[in-house]
């Protein structure tokens, strides 16, 4: 019987809450739809409102013009990027037993990155090399680290990972077969080639 004294206040509170939630304003009544005027043109029997028949050709022309302008701008940027890439050095050199990029290579890397960002379908092979000093496996690993360092630098500049491929030839393809410091300096390199 202790529930009976609480029942009346609960009933009153519920009624007040329901009354507060009701509203005389009707929301989103369906509006009566009237059929749009129909115009018939020639033999096609197409149904368009007068506004559609006037606006559609103009918007189609504007869309076609914008699309054409976009394609032309992309083609011009790609051609400019290709021309810029053609003038960049195709070889980056490294210090003895190192895969750290040199500061003077930064503009070269930026040039390649700019060109590759403009030409997303273009792909490069980054071929790492080492001089003859050191074991075969060591030189393969060093060449790979050099190629990957160039790839990472380009990716940090906006190039997509799928656009560059890092491979190593170690000491197997020397640029200069001599065994002296000048030849070794030429052999510690990454060659940048199209793929």
PDB file of C-alpha atoms in Angstrom:
ATOM      1  CA  UNK A   1       0.000   0.000   0.000  1.00  0.00           C
ATOM      2  CA  UNK A   2       2.992   2.289   0.007  1.00  0.00           C
ATOM      3  CA  UNK A   3       2.834   2.514  -3.771  1.00  0.00           C
ATOM      4  CA  UNK A   4      -0.602   4.144  -3.753  1.00  0.00           C
ATOM      5  CA  UNK A   5       0.591   7.535  -2.399  1.00  0.00           C
ATOM      6  CA  UNK A   6       3.233   7.681  -5.193  1.00  0.00           C
ATOM      7  CA  UNK A   7       0.851   6.643  -7.957  1.00  0.00           C
ATOM      8  CA  UNK A   8      -1.134   9.901  -8.032  1.00  0.00           C
ATOM      9  CA  UNK A   9       1.895  12.234  -8.338  1.00  0.00           C
ATOM     10  CA  UNK A  10       3.429   9.946 -10.992  1.00  0.00           C
ATOM     11  CA  UNK A  11       0.174   9.991 -12.958  1.00  0.00           C
ATOM     12  CA  UNK A  12      -0.016  13.793 -12.773  1.00  0.00           C
ATOM     13  CA  UNK A  13       3.638  14.191 -13.845  1.00  0.00           C
ATOM     14  CA  UNK A  14       3.123  11.858 -16.814  1.00  0.00           C
ATOM     15  CA  UNK A  15       0.001  13.738 -17.914  1.00  0.00           C
ATOM     16  CA  UNK A  16       1.818  17.070 -17.658  1.00  0.00           C
ATOM     17  CA  UNK A  17       4.727  15.731 -19.665  1.00  0.00           C
ATOM     18  CA  UNK A  18       2.478  14.424 -22.414  1.00  0.00           C
ATOM     19  CA  UNK A  19       0.559  17.689 -22.537  1.00  0.00           C
ATOM     20  CA  UNK A  20       3.788  19.664 -22.864  1.00  0.00           C
ATOM     21  CA  UNK A  21       4.988  17.523 -25.748  1.00  0.00           C
ATOM     22  CA  UNK A  22       1.857  17.975 -27.802  1.00  0.00           C
ATOM     23  CA  UNK A  23       1.843  20.914 -30.170  1.00  0.00           C
ATOM     24  CA  UNK A  24      -0.934  22.512 -32.198  1.00  0.00           C
ATOM     25  CA  UNK A  25       1.567  23.158 -35.034  1.00  0.00           C
ATOM     26  CA  UNK A  26       1.444  20.540 -37.742  1.00  0.00           C
ATOM     27  CA  UNK A  27       4.792  19.586 -39.211  1.00  0.00           C
ATOM     28  CA  UNK A  28       5.529  18.798 -42.839  1.00  0.00           C
ATOM     29  CA  UNK A  29       2.072  18.440 -44.230  1.00  0.00           C
ATOM     30  CA  UNK A  30       2.146  16.963 -47.694  1.00  0.00           C
ATOM     31  CA  UNK A  31       1.662  19.638 -50.302  1.00  0.00           C
ATOM     32  CA  UNK A  32      -0.543  19.138 -53.271  1.00  0.00           C
ATOM     33  CA  UNK A  33       1.557  18.656 -56.358  1.00  0.00           C
ATOM     34  CA  UNK A  34       0.578  20.215 -59.586  1.00  0.00           C
ATOM     35  CA  UNK A  35       1.811  18.790 -62.827  1.00  0.00           C
ATOM     36  CA  UNK A  36       4.476  20.866 -64.544  1.00  0.00           C
ATOM     37  CA  UNK A  37       3.632  22.394 -67.888  1.00  0.00           C
ATOM     38  CA  UNK A  38       4.701  20.122 -70.687  1.00  0.00           C
ATOM     39  CA  UNK A  39       6.287  21.285 -73.898  1.00  0.00           C
ATOM     40  CA  UNK A  40       6.724  19.063 -76.831  1.00  0.00           C
ATOM     41  CA  UNK A  41       9.534  19.527 -79.214  1.00  0.00           C
ATOM     42  CA  UNK A  42       9.693  18.207 -82.754  1.00  0.00           C
ATOM     43  CA  UNK A  43       9.424  14.459 -83.105  1.00  0.00           C
ATOM     44  CA  UNK A  44      11.077  13.379 -79.872  1.00  0.00           C
ATOM     45  CA  UNK A  45       8.048  13.977 -77.717  1.00  0.00           C
ATOM     46  CA  UNK A  46      10.296  14.921 -74.768  1.00  0.00           C
ATOM     47  CA  UNK A  47       8.685  16.382 -71.723  1.00  0.00           C
ATOM     48  CA  UNK A  48      10.458  19.362 -70.173  1.00  0.00           C
ATOM     49  CA  UNK A  49       9.379  22.420 -68.306  1.00  0.00           C
ATOM     50  CA  UNK A  50      10.117  25.705 -70.077  1.00  0.00           C
ATOM     51  CA  UNK A  51      12.858  26.437 -67.514  1.00  0.00           C
ATOM     52  CA  UNK A  52      14.497  23.053 -68.150  1.00  0.00           C
ATOM     53  CA  UNK A  53      14.423  23.438 -71.892  1.00  0.00           C
ATOM     54  CA  UNK A  54      16.232  26.768 -71.627  1.00  0.00           C
ATOM     55  CA  UNK A  55      18.717  25.946 -68.830  1.00  0.00           C
ATOM     56  CA  UNK A  56      19.818  22.464 -69.828  1.00  0.00           C
ATOM     57  CA  UNK A  57      21.664  23.303 -73.060  1.00  0.00           C
ATOM     58  CA  UNK A  58      23.504  26.192 -71.407  1.00  0.00           C
ATOM     59  CA  UNK A  59      24.543  24.120 -68.391  1.00  0.00           C
ATOM     60  CA  UNK A  60      25.659  21.284 -70.644  1.00  0.00           C
ATOM     61  CA  UNK A  61      27.786  23.709 -72.635  1.00  0.00           C
ATOM     62  CA  UNK A  62      29.243  25.171 -69.452  1.00  0.00           C
ATOM     63  CA  UNK A  63      30.001  21.683 -68.088  1.00  0.00           C
ATOM     64  CA  UNK A  64      31.636  20.618 -71.343  1.00  0.00           C
ATOM     65  CA  UNK A  65      33.697  23.819 -71.427  1.00  0.00           C
ATOM     66  CA  UNK A  66      34.853  23.380 -67.824  1.00  0.00           C
ATOM     67  CA  UNK A  67      35.746  19.736 -68.436  1.00  0.00           C
ATOM     68  CA  UNK A  68      37.668  20.624 -71.599  1.00  0.00           C
ATOM     69  CA  UNK A  69      39.522  23.417 -69.787  1.00  0.00           C
ATOM     70  CA  UNK A  70      40.397  21.063 -66.919  1.00  0.00           C
ATOM     71  CA  UNK A  71      41.763  18.435 -69.327  1.00  0.00           C
ATOM     72  CA  UNK A  72      43.781  21.041 -71.203  1.00  0.00           C
ATOM     73  CA  UNK A  73      45.230  22.400 -67.951  1.00  0.00           C
ATOM     74  CA  UNK A  74      46.164  18.885 -66.799  1.00  0.00           C
ATOM     75  CA  UNK A  75      47.779  18.127 -70.162  1.00  0.00           C
ATOM     76  CA  UNK A  76      49.757  21.386 -70.045  1.00  0.00           C
ATOM     77  CA  UNK A  77      50.916  20.689 -66.477  1.00  0.00           C
ATOM     78  CA  UNK A  78      51.923  17.138 -67.422  1.00  0.00           C
ATOM     79  CA  UNK A  79      53.864  18.361 -70.459  1.00  0.00           C
ATOM     80  CA  UNK A  80      55.598  21.002 -68.365  1.00  0.00           C
ATOM     81  CA  UNK A  81      56.436  18.422 -65.690  1.00  0.00           C
ATOM     82  CA  UNK A  82      57.797  16.003 -68.300  1.00  0.00           C
ATOM     83  CA  UNK A  83      59.982  18.729 -69.764  1.00  0.00           C
ATOM     84  CA  UNK A  84      61.236  19.676 -66.310  1.00  0.00           C
ATOM     85  CA  UNK A  85      61.992  16.043 -65.480  1.00  0.00           C
ATOM     86  CA  UNK A  86      63.939  15.610 -68.707  1.00  0.00           C
ATOM     87  CA  UNK A  87      66.378  18.294 -67.527  1.00  0.00           C
ATOM     88  CA  UNK A  88      66.995  16.759 -64.093  1.00  0.00           C
ATOM     89  CA  UNK A  89      70.059  14.625 -63.344  1.00  0.00           C
ATOM     90  CA  UNK A  90      69.338  10.903 -63.574  1.00  0.00           C
ATOM     91  CA  UNK A  91      71.955   9.867 -60.995  1.00  0.00           C
ATOM     92  CA  UNK A  92      72.333  10.703 -57.307  1.00  0.00           C
ATOM     93  CA  UNK A  93      75.682   9.962 -55.637  1.00  0.00           C
ATOM     94  CA  UNK A  94      76.440   8.811 -52.098  1.00  0.00           C
ATOM     95  CA  UNK A  95      79.390   8.904 -49.720  1.00  0.00           C
ATOM     96  CA  UNK A  96      81.372   5.767 -48.898  1.00  0.00           C
ATOM     97  CA  UNK A  97      79.389   3.203 -46.888  1.00  0.00           C
ATOM     98  CA  UNK A  98      76.412   5.592 -46.578  1.00  0.00           C
ATOM     99  CA  UNK A  99      72.825   5.778 -47.720  1.00  0.00           C
ATOM    100  CA  UNK A 100      72.215   9.352 -46.508  1.00  0.00           C
ATOM    101  CA  UNK A 101      71.100  11.797 -49.170  1.00  0.00           C
ATOM    102  CA  UNK A 102      73.293  14.807 -49.822  1.00  0.00           C
ATOM    103  CA  UNK A 103      71.972  18.336 -49.294  1.00  0.00           C
ATOM    104  CA  UNK A 104      72.761  19.255 -52.908  1.00  0.00           C
ATOM    105  CA  UNK A 105      70.336  16.549 -54.089  1.00  0.00           C
ATOM    106  CA  UNK A 106      67.320  18.213 -52.456  1.00  0.00           C
ATOM    107  CA  UNK A 107      66.402  20.382 -55.501  1.00  0.00           C
ATOM    108  CA  UNK A 108      66.703  17.327 -57.750  1.00  0.00           C
ATOM    109  CA  UNK A 109      64.380  15.303 -55.523  1.00  0.00           C
ATOM    110  CA  UNK A 110      61.912  18.204 -55.357  1.00  0.00           C
ATOM    111  CA  UNK A 111      61.943  18.455 -59.150  1.00  0.00           C
ATOM    112  CA  UNK A 112      61.161  14.757 -59.562  1.00  0.00           C
ATOM    113  CA  UNK A 113      58.460  14.935 -56.890  1.00  0.00           C
ATOM    114  CA  UNK A 114      56.786  17.929 -58.538  1.00  0.00           C
ATOM    115  CA  UNK A 115      56.795  16.157 -61.901  1.00  0.00           C
ATOM    116  CA  UNK A 116      55.459  12.884 -60.470  1.00  0.00           C
ATOM    117  CA  UNK A 117      52.692  14.636 -58.541  1.00  0.00           C
ATOM    118  CA  UNK A 118      51.596  16.288 -61.805  1.00  0.00           C
ATOM    119  CA  UNK A 119      51.812  12.956 -63.676  1.00  0.00           C
ATOM    120  CA  UNK A 120      50.236  10.382 -61.362  1.00  0.00           C
ATOM    121  CA  UNK A 121      50.448   7.673 -64.034  1.00  0.00           C
ATOM    122  CA  UNK A 122      54.232   8.017 -64.453  1.00  0.00           C
ATOM    123  CA  UNK A 123      56.454   5.518 -62.622  1.00  0.00           C
ATOM    124  CA  UNK A 124      60.164   5.463 -61.858  1.00  0.00           C
ATOM    125  CA  UNK A 125      62.637   2.741 -60.997  1.00  0.00           C
ATOM    126  CA  UNK A 126      65.215   3.777 -58.389  1.00  0.00           C
ATOM    127  CA  UNK A 127      68.229   1.532 -58.910  1.00  0.00           C
ATOM    128  CA  UNK A 128      70.707   1.445 -56.035  1.00  0.00           C
ATOM    129  CA  UNK A 129      74.391   0.613 -56.616  1.00  0.00           C
ATOM    130  CA  UNK A 130      77.540   0.238 -54.535  1.00  0.00           C
ATOM    131  CA  UNK A 131      81.258   0.141 -55.249  1.00  0.00           C
ATOM    132  CA  UNK A 132      83.202  -3.137 -55.221  1.00  0.00           C
ATOM    133  CA  UNK A 133      84.447  -2.831 -51.646  1.00  0.00           C
ATOM    134  CA  UNK A 134      82.551  -5.016 -49.199  1.00  0.00           C
ATOM    135  CA  UNK A 135      80.832  -8.366 -49.620  1.00  0.00           C
ATOM    136  CA  UNK A 136      78.249  -9.065 -52.288  1.00  0.00           C
ATOM    137  CA  UNK A 137      75.323  -9.320 -49.838  1.00  0.00           C
ATOM    138  CA  UNK A 138      76.442  -6.216 -47.977  1.00  0.00           C
ATOM    139  CA  UNK A 139      76.602  -4.208 -51.195  1.00  0.00           C
ATOM    140  CA  UNK A 140      73.174  -5.450 -52.301  1.00  0.00           C
ATOM    141  CA  UNK A 141      71.727  -4.319 -48.959  1.00  0.00           C
ATOM    142  CA  UNK A 142      73.527  -0.970 -49.176  1.00  0.00           C
ATOM    143  CA  UNK A 143      72.261  -0.383 -52.723  1.00  0.00           C
ATOM    144  CA  UNK A 144      68.722  -1.206 -51.559  1.00  0.00           C
ATOM    145  CA  UNK A 145      68.989   1.233 -48.636  1.00  0.00           C
ATOM    146  CA  UNK A 146      70.159   3.961 -51.013  1.00  0.00           C
ATOM    147  CA  UNK A 147      67.253   3.365 -53.402  1.00  0.00           C
ATOM    148  CA  UNK A 148      64.773   3.264 -50.519  1.00  0.00           C
ATOM    149  CA  UNK A 149      66.172   6.524 -49.105  1.00  0.00           C
ATOM    150  CA  UNK A 150      65.451   8.235 -52.431  1.00  0.00           C
ATOM    151  CA  UNK A 151      61.973   6.658 -52.576  1.00  0.00           C
ATOM    152  CA  UNK A 152      61.154   7.816 -49.021  1.00  0.00           C
ATOM    153  CA  UNK A 153      62.320  11.349 -49.777  1.00  0.00           C
ATOM    154  CA  UNK A 154      60.090  11.494 -52.865  1.00  0.00           C
ATOM    155  CA  UNK A 155      57.122  10.097 -50.943  1.00  0.00           C
ATOM    156  CA  UNK A 156      57.587  12.755 -48.266  1.00  0.00           C
ATOM    157  CA  UNK A 157      57.365  15.313 -51.060  1.00  0.00           C
ATOM    158  CA  UNK A 158      53.978  13.970 -52.207  1.00  0.00           C
ATOM    159  CA  UNK A 159      54.812  11.156 -54.623  1.00  0.00           C
ATOM    160  CA  UNK A 160      52.570   8.098 -54.305  1.00  0.00           C
ATOM    161  CA  UNK A 161      54.351   4.948 -53.134  1.00  0.00           C
ATOM    162  CA  UNK A 162      53.277   3.031 -56.249  1.00  0.00           C
ATOM    163  CA  UNK A 163      55.018   5.525 -58.519  1.00  0.00           C
ATOM    164  CA  UNK A 164      58.525   4.628 -57.362  1.00  0.00           C
ATOM    165  CA  UNK A 165      60.166   1.232 -57.073  1.00  0.00           C
ATOM    166  CA  UNK A 166      63.421   0.737 -55.167  1.00  0.00           C
ATOM    167  CA  UNK A 167      65.728  -2.021 -56.431  1.00  0.00           C
ATOM    168  CA  UNK A 168      69.378  -2.841 -55.827  1.00  0.00           C
ATOM    169  CA  UNK A 169      72.113  -4.115 -58.077  1.00  0.00           C
ATOM    170  CA  UNK A 170      74.844  -3.853 -55.443  1.00  0.00           C
ATOM    171  CA  UNK A 171      78.262  -3.932 -57.082  1.00  0.00           C
ATOM    172  CA  UNK A 172      77.079  -5.915 -60.133  1.00  0.00           C
ATOM    173  CA  UNK A 173      76.690  -2.975 -62.566  1.00  0.00           C
ATOM    174  CA  UNK A 174      79.530  -0.512 -62.019  1.00  0.00           C
ATOM    175  CA  UNK A 175      79.432   2.809 -63.855  1.00  0.00           C
ATOM    176  CA  UNK A 176      83.247   2.712 -63.933  1.00  0.00           C
ATOM    177  CA  UNK A 177      85.014  -0.701 -63.693  1.00  0.00           C
ATOM    178  CA  UNK A 178      88.315   0.762 -62.456  1.00  0.00           C
ATOM    179  CA  UNK A 179      89.509   0.111 -58.896  1.00  0.00           C
ATOM    180  CA  UNK A 180      90.322   3.579 -57.623  1.00  0.00           C
ATOM    181  CA  UNK A 181      88.627   6.299 -55.581  1.00  0.00           C
ATOM    182  CA  UNK A 182      87.296   8.181 -58.637  1.00  0.00           C
ATOM    183  CA  UNK A 183      85.647   5.025 -60.000  1.00  0.00           C
ATOM    184  CA  UNK A 184      84.279   4.026 -56.601  1.00  0.00           C
ATOM    185  CA  UNK A 185      82.707   7.500 -56.202  1.00  0.00           C
ATOM    186  CA  UNK A 186      80.888   7.046 -59.544  1.00  0.00           C
ATOM    187  CA  UNK A 187      79.653   3.590 -58.524  1.00  0.00           C
ATOM    188  CA  UNK A 188      78.052   4.686 -55.211  1.00  0.00           C
ATOM    189  CA  UNK A 189      74.816   5.875 -56.761  1.00  0.00           C
ATOM    190  CA  UNK A 190      71.082   5.607 -57.386  1.00  0.00           C
ATOM    191  CA  UNK A 191      70.021   5.749 -61.011  1.00  0.00           C
ATOM    192  CA  UNK A 192      66.549   7.132 -61.729  1.00  0.00           C
ATOM    193  CA  UNK A 193      64.911   5.450 -64.717  1.00  0.00           C
ATOM    194  CA  UNK A 194      61.429   5.321 -66.192  1.00  0.00           C
ATOM    195  CA  UNK A 195      59.583   2.045 -65.829  1.00  0.00           C
TER     196      UNK A 195
END
